[in-house]
């Protein structure tokens, strides 16, 4: 089976966009933790209490890390990795043909 000629370009595009948004989210997280050390300390305390210091977190631990989950959601809310709202032209942002965001006045 041979791949279509543009297939490698699509793979590179997907990897590039995924890497870009991941770097943006991590940079926002580091910035906010530097600005709010009290939040960082409370999140670290919850991680130490729930997970301990002798193992890595598991997916099953997420249900018990309520504060850490809220911190991560707040990072995404304060510094979203994709534009949410209107473009400078004033046109609403189209996420897909069936989903459209509108400006809330």
Coordinates of C-alpha atoms in Angstrom, one line a residue:
X1 CA 0.0 0.0 0.0
X2 CA 1.4 3.4 -1.0
X3 CA 0.5 6.6 0.8
X4 CA -0.9 9.6 -1.1
X5 CA 1.7 12.2 -1.9
X6 CA 0.4 14.7 0.6
X7 CA 0.1 12.3 3.5
X8 CA 3.5 13.2 5.1
X9 CA 2.6 16.9 5.0
X10 CA -0.6 16.1 6.9
X11 CA 1.4 14.2 9.5
X12 CA 3.9 17.0 10.0
X13 CA 1.0 19.5 10.2
X14 CA -0.7 17.5 13.0
X15 CA 2.5 17.1 14.9
X16 CA 3.4 20.8 14.6
X17 CA 0.0 22.1 15.7
X18 CA -0.1 19.7 18.6
X19 CA 3.4 20.7 19.7
X20 CA 2.6 24.4 19.4
X21 CA -0.5 24.3 21.6
X22 CA 1.3 22.0 24.2
X23 CA 4.2 24.5 24.5
X24 CA 1.8 27.4 24.9
X25 CA -0.1 25.6 27.6
X26 CA 3.0 24.6 29.5
X27 CA 4.5 28.2 29.3
X28 CA 1.2 29.6 30.6
X29 CA 1.2 27.1 33.5
X30 CA 4.8 28.1 34.5
X31 CA 4.0 31.8 34.2
X32 CA 0.9 31.5 36.4
X33 CA 2.7 29.3 39.0
X34 CA 5.5 31.9 39.2
X35 CA 2.9 34.7 39.7
X36 CA 0.9 32.8 42.3
X37 CA 3.2 30.7 44.5
X38 CA 0.5 30.2 47.1
X39 CA -1.6 28.3 44.4
X40 CA 1.5 26.3 43.5
X41 CA 2.1 25.4 47.1
X42 CA -1.5 24.3 47.7
X43 CA -1.4 22.2 44.5
X44 CA 1.9 20.6 45.5
X45 CA 0.5 19.8 48.9
X46 CA -2.5 18.0 47.4
X47 CA -0.2 16.0 45.0
X48 CA 2.0 15.0 48.0
X49 CA -1.0 14.0 50.1
X50 CA -2.9 12.0 47.3
X51 CA 0.1 10.5 45.4
X52 CA 2.9 10.7 47.9
X53 CA 6.6 11.1 47.0
X54 CA 7.4 7.5 46.1
X55 CA 5.5 7.1 42.7
X56 CA 4.3 8.9 39.6
X57 CA 0.6 9.9 39.2
X58 CA -1.8 7.5 37.6
X59 CA -4.9 8.3 35.6
X60 CA -7.0 6.9 38.5
X61 CA -5.5 9.6 40.8
X62 CA -7.1 12.4 38.8
X63 CA -10.5 12.0 40.6
X64 CA -8.8 12.8 43.9
X65 CA -6.8 15.8 42.7
X66 CA -9.7 18.3 42.6
X67 CA -7.6 21.4 43.3
X68 CA -5.0 20.5 40.7
X69 CA -7.7 19.9 38.2
X70 CA -9.1 23.3 38.9
X71 CA -5.7 24.9 38.6
X72 CA -5.2 23.3 35.2
X73 CA -8.6 24.5 34.0
X74 CA -7.9 28.0 35.3
X75 CA -4.7 28.0 33.3
X76 CA -6.6 27.2 30.1
X77 CA -9.3 29.8 30.9
X78 CA -6.8 32.6 31.6
X79 CA -4.5 31.9 28.7
X80 CA -6.3 29.8 26.0
X81 CA -4.0 28.2 23.4
X82 CA -6.5 29.1 20.6
X83 CA -8.5 32.3 20.0
X84 CA -11.9 32.3 21.6
X85 CA -14.2 35.1 20.6
X86 CA -13.9 37.4 17.6
X87 CA -11.1 37.9 15.1
X88 CA -10.0 41.4 14.6
X89 CA -12.3 41.6 11.6
X90 CA -15.2 41.3 13.9
X91 CA -16.4 38.1 12.4
X92 CA -17.4 35.3 14.8
X93 CA -15.0 32.5 15.2
X94 CA -16.0 29.3 13.5
X95 CA -14.8 26.2 15.3
X96 CA -16.5 23.9 12.8
X97 CA -19.4 24.2 10.3
X98 CA -21.8 23.3 13.1
X99 CA -20.3 25.2 16.0
X100 CA -20.0 29.0 16.1
X101 CA -19.0 31.2 19.0
X102 CA -20.7 34.6 19.5
X103 CA -19.6 37.6 21.4
X104 CA -21.5 37.9 24.7
X105 CA -22.4 41.5 25.4

